């Protein structure tokens, strides 16, 4: 599994049957002065500096040349490479085997995800060279949400902006949602087709989705990953009139507006302290007013979205928390459920404190609506999709 960012490349060898990752690692600061790669193979760990300017290809060269050939060749049998690709536009509602037309379609979606899709293509090109004998599969963050009805995915803008330019809501984190809703159905003990779930993926980027019988019917991210919830450094929903005011009255250039909304807002912007939820919780408990306020905005916005998704779902069988914050933050989960008291959510404080660091389970009382914590595993979904696609080809 490869997950390429513009200056990073995460890799993992994933067993599609169990989700286990015998080998994993990340190349960072790629293309910069001091790129490096760190890795874990079973119980061993290591880190290696790469040559200045080394990029994605160098990380894969190291992966193939040193890690796989020297250490793991007899142990691991590679059958395919699965790539995480952020934006599949309206081209992809499922994962696909990569060929020339797939690459062209991913390129065509780059206008919608200028930071993410070109990075995904770097990963695909480097992997095609490093593993010429292996089939390559693309798994899209947006694909799961292609089932949204038009009244949920359209903006109330002139319709030609959609029909001519693809301006609509696409949503992200689909791979994570697929994993957690399958797992939630198992924990509830009913077929996925019969359960209605609201899932919140809360990491540096954060979103929430309404999933009816395994099908996404609404989600908070939009054409880009900026819409919706308060995030680490992204603002989420704002009045679009603010952008006009920034440009016309305060003379911000488009690039400055982009930086403001993407990198300087969210938890960081409000707290004036950090974008990191854990650091903010510690500061808030020490009485830092900015940290308290940032967390208050985060939790209130999330609770409002969850309540709104009662509209498409009518009956909510489970509320699921996942992602770094969802899986770990006792504070955020407690605050969100407090807001949702009117919907029958009653926190089980002891379970909430106990469930963190990779654990899964229920955080509401027996006499309450059901809220679960489920650690996500996007890599497993990518590996499973890759295996399924190559098997169906054979
Ligand atoms: P990404 O979106 O980059 O994959 P993650 O899913 O790893 O991010 O989530 C990162 C977020 O999770 C950070 O805000 C981090 O502070 C938060 N987080 C991790 N552990 C904890 C914790 N124990 N308490 C609160 N927040 C935590």
XYZ file of N, CA, C and O and ligand atoms in Angstrom, residues 203-205 275-278 323-325 328-329 356, ligand 1:
79
model
N -9.222 13.450 12.292
C -7.755 13.492 12.341
C -7.341 14.931 12.145
O -8.064 15.847 12.554
N -6.205 15.177 11.497
C -5.848 16.554 11.152
C -6.892 17.138 10.208
O -7.298 18.278 10.336
N -7.301 16.318 9.227
C -8.501 16.627 8.461
C -9.647 15.916 9.157
O -9.441 14.842 9.730
N -2.305 23.218 16.467
C -3.324 22.521 15.685
C -3.533 21.106 16.228
O -4.329 20.349 15.718
N -2.769 20.766 17.251
C -2.745 19.397 17.746
C -3.752 19.238 18.888
O -3.640 19.894 19.927
N -4.718 18.354 18.680
C -5.817 18.230 19.634
C -5.318 17.828 21.023
O -5.779 18.346 22.034
N -4.356 16.902 21.035
C -3.868 16.438 22.344
C -3.250 17.592 23.136
O -3.529 17.765 24.325
N -10.307 7.940 13.626
C -9.243 8.915 13.344
C -8.515 9.232 14.654
O -8.997 8.879 15.743
N -7.362 9.895 14.559
C -6.523 10.144 15.740
C -7.286 10.753 16.908
O -7.134 10.333 18.060
N -8.147 11.742 16.628
C -8.896 12.401 17.707
C -10.045 11.503 18.173
O -10.242 11.299 19.371
N -8.803 8.615 20.271
C -8.032 8.903 21.494
C -8.612 9.955 22.425
O -8.317 9.936 23.609
N -9.379 10.893 21.889
C -9.702 12.027 22.745
C -10.957 11.804 23.584
O -12.090 11.982 23.137
N -9.003 3.905 24.208
C -8.072 4.765 23.478
C -6.926 3.907 22.957
O -6.856 2.724 23.259
P -4.066 12.458 10.013
O -5.341 13.098 9.581
O -2.853 13.285 9.713
O -3.943 11.002 9.628
P -4.487 11.429 12.708
O -5.673 10.606 12.352
O -3.235 10.731 13.112
O -4.130 12.506 11.599
O -4.930 12.395 13.905
C -4.101 13.394 14.404
C -4.836 14.117 15.526
O -5.142 13.161 16.564
C -4.010 15.211 16.174
O -4.813 16.355 16.374
C -3.640 14.597 17.510
O -3.445 15.555 18.527
C -4.868 13.773 17.805
N -4.594 12.822 18.896
C -3.776 11.761 18.878
N -3.721 11.214 20.121
C -4.523 11.968 20.917
C -4.905 11.937 22.300
N -4.435 11.018 23.121
N -5.774 12.883 22.744
C -6.258 13.814 21.904
N -5.945 13.901 20.612
C -5.088 12.995 20.129
